[in-house]
Coordinates of N, CA, C and O in Angstrom, one line a residue:
M1 N 97.6 99.8 96.0 CA 97.6 101.2 96.4 C 98.2 101.4 97.8 O 99.1 102.2 98.0
Y2 N 97.8 100.6 98.8 CA 98.4 100.6 100.1 C 99.3 99.4 100.2 O 98.9 98.3 100.3
K3 N 100.6 99.7 100.3 CA 101.6 98.7 100.4 C 102.9 99.3 101.0 O 103.0 100.5 101.1
M4 N 103.8 98.4 101.4 CA 105.0 98.9 102.0 C 105.8 99.6 101.0 O 105.9 99.2 99.8
K5 N 106.4 100.7 101.4 CA 107.3 101.5 100.5 C 108.7 101.4 101.1 O 108.8 101.1 102.3
P6 N 109.7 101.7 100.4 CA 111.1 101.5 100.9 C 111.3 102.2 102.2 O 112.0 101.7 103.1
E7 N 110.7 103.4 102.4 CA 111.0 104.2 103.6 C 110.3 103.6 104.9 O 110.5 104.1 106.0
Y8 N 109.5 102.6 104.7 CA 108.8 101.9 105.8 C 109.5 100.7 106.3 O 109.2 100.2 107.4
Y9 N 110.6 100.3 105.6 CA 111.3 99.1 106.1 C 112.2 99.4 107.2 O 113.0 100.3 107.2
T10 N 112.1 98.5 108.3 CA 113.0 98.7 109.4 C 114.3 97.9 109.3 O 115.2 98.2 110.0
G11 N 114.3 97.0 108.4 CA 115.5 96.1 108.3 C 115.4 94.9 109.2 O 116.3 94.0 109.2
I12 N 114.3 94.8 109.9 CA 114.0 93.6 110.8 C 112.9 92.8 110.1 O 111.8 93.2 110.0
L13 N 113.3 91.7 109.5 CA 112.5 90.9 108.5 C 111.1 90.6 109.1 O 110.1 90.9 108.5
S14 N 111.1 90.1 110.3 CA 109.8 89.7 110.9 C 108.9 90.9 111.1 O 107.6 90.8 110.9
I15 N 109.4 92.0 111.6 CA 108.6 93.2 111.8 C 108.1 93.8 110.4 O 107.0 94.2 110.3
D16 N 109.0 93.8 109.5 CA 108.6 94.3 108.1 C 107.5 93.4 107.5 O 106.6 94.0 106.9
K17 N 107.6 92.1 107.7 CA 106.5 91.3 107.2 C 105.2 91.6 107.8 O 104.1 91.6 107.2
E18 N 105.2 91.8 109.1 CA 104.0 92.2 109.8 C 103.5 93.5 109.4 O 102.3 93.7 109.3
H19 N 104.4 94.5 109.3 CA 103.9 95.8 108.8 C 103.3 95.7 107.4 O 102.3 96.3 107.1
A20 N 103.9 94.8 106.5 CA 103.3 94.6 105.2 C 101.9 94.1 105.3 O 101.0 94.5 104.5
R21 N 101.7 93.2 106.2 CA 100.3 92.6 106.4 C 99.4 93.7 106.9 O 98.2 93.7 106.4
L22 N 99.8 94.6 107.7 CA 98.9 95.7 108.1 C 98.6 96.6 106.9 O 97.5 97.1 106.8
F23 N 99.5 96.8 106.0 CA 99.2 97.6 104.8 C 98.2 96.8 103.9 O 97.4 97.4 103.3
E24 N 98.3 95.5 103.9 CA 97.4 94.6 103.2 C 96.0 94.8 103.8 O 95.0 94.9 103.0
L25 N 95.9 94.9 105.1 CA 94.6 95.1 105.7 C 94.1 96.5 105.4 O 92.8 96.7 105.2
A26 N 94.9 97.5 105.3 CA 94.5 98.8 104.8 C 94.0 98.8 103.4 O 93.0 99.4 103.1
Q27 N 94.6 98.0 102.6 CA 94.1 97.8 101.2 C 92.8 97.1 101.2 O 91.9 97.5 100.4
Q28 N 92.6 96.2 102.0 CA 91.3 95.5 102.1 C 90.2 96.5 102.6 O 89.1 96.5 102.1
T29 N 90.6 97.4 103.5 CA 89.6 98.5 103.9 C 89.3 99.4 102.7 O 88.1 99.7 102.5
H30 N 90.3 99.7 102.0 CA 90.1 100.6 100.8 C 89.2 99.9 99.8 O 88.3 100.5 99.2
D31 N 89.4 98.6 99.6 CA 88.6 97.8 98.6 C 87.2 97.7 99.1 O 86.2 97.8 98.3
L32 N 87.0 97.6 100.4 CA 85.6 97.6 101.0 C 84.9 98.9 100.7 O 83.8 98.9 100.3
L33 N 85.6 100.0 100.9 CA 85.1 101.3 100.7 C 84.6 101.5 99.3 O 83.6 102.1 99.0
N34 N 85.4 100.9 98.4 CA 85.1 101.1 97.0 C 84.3 100.0 96.3 O 84.1 100.0 95.1
N35 N 83.8 99.1 97.1 CA 82.9 98.0 96.6 C 81.5 98.6 96.5 O 80.8 98.8 97.4
D36 N 81.1 98.9 95.2 CA 79.8 99.4 94.9 C 78.7 98.4 94.8 O 77.6 98.7 94.8
I37 N 79.1 97.1 94.8 CA 78.1 96.0 94.7 C 77.6 95.7 96.1 O 76.4 95.5 96.3
L38 N 78.4 95.7 97.1 CA 78.1 95.4 98.5 C 77.5 96.6 99.1 O 78.2 97.6 99.4
M39 N 76.2 96.6 99.4 CA 75.5 97.8 100.0 C 75.7 97.8 101.5 O 76.1 98.8 102.1
D40 N 75.4 96.6 102.1 CA 75.5 96.5 103.6 C 76.9 96.0 103.9 O 77.2 94.9 103.7
K41 N 77.7 96.9 104.4 CA 79.1 96.6 104.7 C 79.3 96.3 106.2 O 80.5 96.1 106.6
T42 N 78.3 96.2 107.0 CA 78.4 96.0 108.4 C 79.2 94.7 108.8 O 80.2 94.8 109.5
D43 N 78.8 93.6 108.2 CA 79.5 92.4 108.5 C 81.0 92.4 108.1 O 81.9 92.0 108.8
S44 N 81.2 92.9 106.9 CA 82.6 93.0 106.4 C 83.4 93.9 107.3 O 84.6 93.7 107.6
L45 N 82.8 95.0 107.7 CA 83.5 96.0 108.5 C 83.8 95.4 109.9 O 84.9 95.5 110.4
T46 N 82.9 94.7 110.4 CA 83.1 94.0 111.7 C 84.2 93.0 111.6 O 85.1 93.0 112.5
D47 N 84.2 92.2 110.6 CA 85.3 91.2 110.4 C 86.6 91.9 110.2 O 87.6 91.4 110.8
L48 N 86.7 93.0 109.5 CA 87.9 93.7 109.2 C 88.5 94.3 110.5 O 89.7 94.1 110.8
I49 N 87.6 94.9 111.3 CA 88.1 95.5 112.6 C 88.5 94.4 113.5 O 89.6 94.5 114.2
S50 N 87.8 93.2 113.6 CA 88.3 92.1 114.4 C 89.6 91.6 114.0 O 90.5 91.3 114.8
E51 N 89.8 91.5 112.7 CA 91.1 91.0 112.2 C 92.2 92.0 112.5 O 93.3 91.7 112.9
L52 N 91.9 93.3 112.4 CA 92.9 94.3 112.7 C 93.3 94.3 114.2 O 94.4 94.4 114.5
I53 N 92.3 94.1 115.0 CA 92.5 94.1 116.5 C 93.4 92.8 116.8 O 94.4 93.0 117.5
N54 N 93.0 91.7 116.3 CA 93.8 90.5 116.6 C 95.2 90.5 116.0 O 96.2 90.2 116.6
Y55 N 95.3 91.0 114.7 CA 96.6 91.0 114.1 C 97.5 92.1 114.8 O 98.7 91.8 115.0
T56 N 97.0 93.2 115.1 CA 97.9 94.2 115.7 C 98.3 93.8 117.1 O 99.5 94.1 117.5
R57 N 97.5 93.1 117.8 CA 97.9 92.6 119.1 C 99.1 91.6 119.0 O 100.0 91.6 119.7
T58 N 99.0 90.7 117.9 CA 100.1 89.8 117.7 C 101.3 90.6 117.3 O 102.4 90.3 117.8
H59 N 101.2 91.5 116.3 CA 102.3 92.3 115.9 C 102.9 93.1 117.1 O 104.1 93.1 117.2
F60 N 102.1 93.7 117.8 CA 102.6 94.5 118.9 C 103.4 93.7 119.9 O 104.4 94.1 120.5
S61 N 102.9 92.5 120.2 CA 103.6 91.6 121.2 C 105.0 91.2 120.6 O 105.9 91.2 121.4
H62 N 105.1 91.0 119.3 CA 106.4 90.7 118.7 C 107.3 91.9 118.8 O 108.5 91.7 119.1
E63 N 106.8 93.0 118.4 CA 107.6 94.2 118.4 C 108.0 94.6 119.8 O 109.2 95.0 120.0
E64 N 107.1 94.5 120.8 CA 107.5 94.8 122.1 C 108.5 93.8 122.7 O 109.4 94.2 123.4
A65 N 108.4 92.5 122.3 CA 109.4 91.6 122.8 C 110.8 91.9 122.2 O 111.8 91.8 122.9
Y66 N 110.8 92.4 120.9 CA 112.0 92.8 120.3 C 112.6 94.0 121.0 O 113.8 94.0 121.3
M67 N 111.8 95.0 121.3 CA 112.3 96.1 122.0 C 112.8 95.8 123.4 O 113.8 96.4 123.9
E68 N 112.2 94.8 124.1 CA 112.7 94.4 125.4 C 114.1 93.7 125.2 O 115.0 94.0 126.0
R69 N 114.2 92.9 124.2 CA 115.5 92.2 123.9 C 116.7 93.2 123.7 O 117.8 93.0 124.1
I70 N 116.4 94.3 123.0 CA 117.5 95.3 122.7 C 117.5 96.4 123.8 O 118.3 97.3 123.7
H71 N 116.7 96.2 124.9 CA 116.7 97.2 126.0 C 116.4 98.6 125.5 O 117.1 99.5 125.9
Y72 N 115.4 98.7 124.7 CA 115.0 100.0 124.1 C 114.6 100.9 125.3 O 113.7 100.6 126.0
P73 N 115.2 102.1 125.4 CA 114.9 103.0 126.6 C 113.5 103.6 126.6 O 113.1 104.1 127.6
H74 N 112.9 103.7 125.4 CA 111.6 104.3 125.3 C 110.4 103.3 125.2 O 109.4 103.7 124.6
L75 N 110.6 102.2 125.7 CA 109.6 101.1 125.6 C 108.3 101.5 126.2 O 107.2 101.3 125.6
S76 N 108.3 102.1 127.3 CA 107.0 102.5 128.0 C 106.2 103.4 127.1 O 105.0 103.2 127.0
A77 N 106.8 104.4 126.5 CA 106.0 105.3 125.7 C 105.5 104.6 124.4 O 104.4 104.9 124.0
H78 N 106.3 103.7 123.9 CA 105.9 103.0 122.7 C 104.7 102.1 123.1 O 103.8 102.0 122.3
L79 N 104.8 101.4 124.2 CA 103.7 100.6 124.7 C 102.4 101.4 124.8 O 101.3 100.9 124.4
T80 N 102.5 102.6 125.3 CA 101.3 103.4 125.4 C 100.7 103.7 124.1 O 99.5 103.7 124.0
Q81 N 101.5 104.0 123.1 CA 101.0 104.2 121.8 C 100.3 103.0 121.2 O 99.2 103.1 120.6
H82 N 100.8 101.8 121.5 CA 100.2 100.6 121.0 C 98.8 100.4 121.7 O 97.8 100.1 121.0
R83 N 98.8 100.6 123.0 CA 97.5 100.5 123.7 C 96.5 101.5 123.2 O 95.3 101.2 123.0
Q84 N 96.9 102.7 122.9 CA 96.0 103.7 122.4 C 95.4 103.4 121.0 O 94.2 103.6 120.8
F85 N 96.3 102.8 120.2 CA 95.8 102.3 118.9 C 94.7 101.2 119.1 O 93.7 101.3 118.4
E86 N 95.0 100.3 119.9 CA 94.0 99.2 120.2 C 92.7 99.8 120.7 O 91.6 99.4 120.3
E87 N 92.8 100.8 121.6 CA 91.6 101.4 122.2 C 90.8 102.1 121.1 O 89.5 102.1 121.1
Q88 N 91.5 102.8 120.2 CA 90.8 103.5 119.1 C 90.1 102.5 118.2 O 89.0 102.8 117.7
L89 N 90.7 101.4 117.9 CA 90.0 100.4 117.1 C 88.8 99.8 117.8 O 87.7 99.7 117.1
L90 N 88.9 99.6 119.1 CA 87.7 99.1 119.8 C 86.6 100.2 119.9 O 85.5 99.8 120.1
A91 N 87.0 101.4 119.7 CA 86.0 102.5 119.9 C 85.1 102.7 118.6 O 84.1 103.4 118.7
F92 N 85.4 102.0 117.5 CA 84.6 102.1 116.3 C 83.2 101.5 116.7 O 83.1 100.3 117.0
D93 N 82.2 102.3 116.7 CA 80.8 101.8 117.1 C 80.0 101.5 115.8 O 79.5 102.4 115.1
L94 N 79.9 100.2 115.5 CA 79.2 99.8 114.3 C 77.7 99.7 114.5 O 77.0 99.6 113.5
D95 N 77.3 99.7 115.8 CA 75.8 99.7 116.0 C 75.1 100.9 115.4 O 74.0 100.9 115.0
E96 N 75.9 102.0 115.5 CA 75.3 103.3 115.0 C 75.1 103.3 113.5 O 74.2 104.1 113.0
V97 N 75.8 102.5 112.8 CA 75.8 102.6 111.3 C 75.1 101.4 110.7 O 75.0 101.3 109.4
A98 N 74.5 100.5 111.5 CA 74.0 99.3 111.0 C 73.0 99.4 109.9 O 72.9 98.6 109.0
D99 N 72.1 100.4 110.0 CA 71.0 100.5 109.0 C 71.2 101.6 108.0 O 70.3 101.9 107.2
D100 N 72.3 102.3 108.0 CA 72.5 103.4 107.1 C 73.7 103.2 106.2 O 74.9 103.2 106.7
Y101 N 73.6 102.9 105.0 CA 74.7 102.6 104.1 C 75.7 103.7 103.9 O 76.9 103.5 103.8
D102 N 75.1 105.0 103.9 CA 76.1 106.1 103.8 C 76.9 106.2 105.0 O 78.1 106.5 104.9
E103 N 76.4 106.0 106.2 CA 77.1 106.0 107.4 C 78.1 104.8 107.5 O 79.2 105.0 108.0
Q104 N 77.8 103.7 106.9 CA 78.7 102.6 106.8 C 79.9 103.0 106.0 O 81.1 102.7 106.4
N105 N 79.7 103.6 104.9 CA 80.8 104.0 104.0 C 81.6 105.1 104.7 O 82.9 105.0 104.6
E106 N 81.0 105.9 105.5 CA 81.7 106.9 106.3 C 82.6 106.2 107.3 O 83.7 106.6 107.6
A107 N 82.0 105.2 108.0 CA 82.8 104.5 109.0 C 84.0 103.7 108.4 O 85.1 103.7 108.9
V108 N 83.8 103.2 107.2 CA 84.9 102.5 106.5 C 86.0 103.6 106.1 O 87.2 103.3 106.3
Q109 N 85.6 104.7 105.6 CA 86.5 105.8 105.3 C 87.3 106.2 106.6 O 88.5 106.4 106.5
N110 N 86.5 106.4 107.7 CA 87.2 106.8 108.9 C 88.2 105.8 109.4 O 89.3 106.1 109.8
L111 N 87.8 104.5 109.2 CA 88.8 103.4 109.6 C 90.0 103.5 108.7 O 91.1 103.4 109.2
L112 N 89.8 103.6 107.4 CA 90.9 103.7 106.5 C 91.8 104.9 106.8 O 93.1 104.7 106.9
D113 N 91.3 106.0 107.0 CA 92.1 107.2 107.3 C 92.9 107.0 108.6 O 94.1 107.3 108.7
F114 N 92.2 106.5 109.6 CA 92.8 106.3 110.9 C 94.0 105.3 110.7 O 95.1 105.5 111.2
L115 N 93.7 104.2 110.1 CA 94.7 103.1 110.0 C 95.9 103.5 109.2 O 97.0 103.3 109.6
V116 N 95.7 104.1 108.0 CA 96.8 104.5 107.2 C 97.6 105.6 107.9 O 98.9 105.5 107.9
N117 N 97.0 106.6 108.4 CA 97.7 107.7 109.1 C 98.5 107.2 110.2 O 99.7 107.5 110.4
W118 N 97.9 106.4 111.1 CA 98.6 105.9 112.2 C 99.7 105.0 111.8 O 100.8 105.1 112.3
L119 N 99.5 104.1 110.9 CA 100.5 103.1 110.5 C 101.7 103.8 109.9 O 102.9 103.6 110.4
I120 N 101.5 104.7 109.0 CA 102.7 105.4 108.4 C 103.4 106.3 109.4 O 104.6 106.2 109.5
N121 N 102.7 107.1 110.2 CA 103.3 107.9 111.2 C 104.0 107.1 112.2 O 105.1 107.5 112.7
H122 N 103.4 106.0 112.7 CA 104.0 105.2 113.7 C 105.3 104.5 113.2 O 106.3 104.6 113.9
I123 N 105.3 104.0 112.0 CA 106.5 103.3 111.5 C 107.6 104.4 111.3 O 108.7 104.2 111.8
V124 N 107.3 105.5 110.6 CA 108.3 106.4 110.2 C 108.8 107.2 111.4 O 110.0 107.5 111.6
K125 N 108.0 107.6 112.3 CA 108.4 108.5 113.4 C 108.7 107.8 114.7 O 109.4 108.3 115.6
V126 N 108.1 106.6 114.9 CA 108.2 105.9 116.2 C 109.1 104.6 116.1 O 110.0 104.5 116.8
D127 N 108.6 103.8 115.2 CA 109.4 102.5 115.1 C 110.8 102.7 114.6 O 111.7 102.0 115.1
M128 N 111.1 103.7 113.8 CA 112.4 103.9 113.3 C 113.4 104.3 114.5 O 114.6 104.2 114.3
L129 N 112.8 104.8 115.6 CA 113.7 105.1 116.7 C 114.3 103.9 117.3 O 115.4 103.9 117.8
Y130 N 113.6 102.8 117.4 CA 114.2 101.6 118.0 C 115.1 100.9 116.9 O 116.0 100.2 117.3
V131 N 114.9 101.2 115.7 CA 115.7 100.7 114.6 C 117.1 101.3 114.8 O 118.2 100.6 114.6
E132 N 117.1 102.6 115.1 CA 118.4 103.3 115.3 C 119.2 102.7 116.5 O 120.4 102.8 116.5
K133 N 118.4 102.2 117.4 CA 119.0 101.6 118.7 C 119.8 100.3 118.4 O 120.7 100.0 119.1
K134 N 119.3 99.5 117.4 CA 119.8 98.2 117.2 C 121.3 98.1 116.9 O 121.9 98.9 116.5

């Protein structure tokens, strides 16, 4: 369901592979949301958010290094968006939902919505700007 589509490819193999992995993490989030067997999703959600934070930091560092190499003129604004994404991931408060399964599902849905919307919009509207520069 959540995967790279032709319009998301930048033509930069390493970045496209990393974007594909982020879509895989979105799919894992979707799978968690729709897992009717697992009632308490707190641990899985915590692990997923940790992986998202770690992976996006790695991806962002690679993407930012690429933009530096091509002397991308809007690097500063792009960096700001990356930091804001990281801050929003860190802001997910799992302590609030620990004992309420409905709230856990809502938290997973919120994470999925945030991740997919940000990822698609960022790739299509922001990342493609440095692709045009190359």
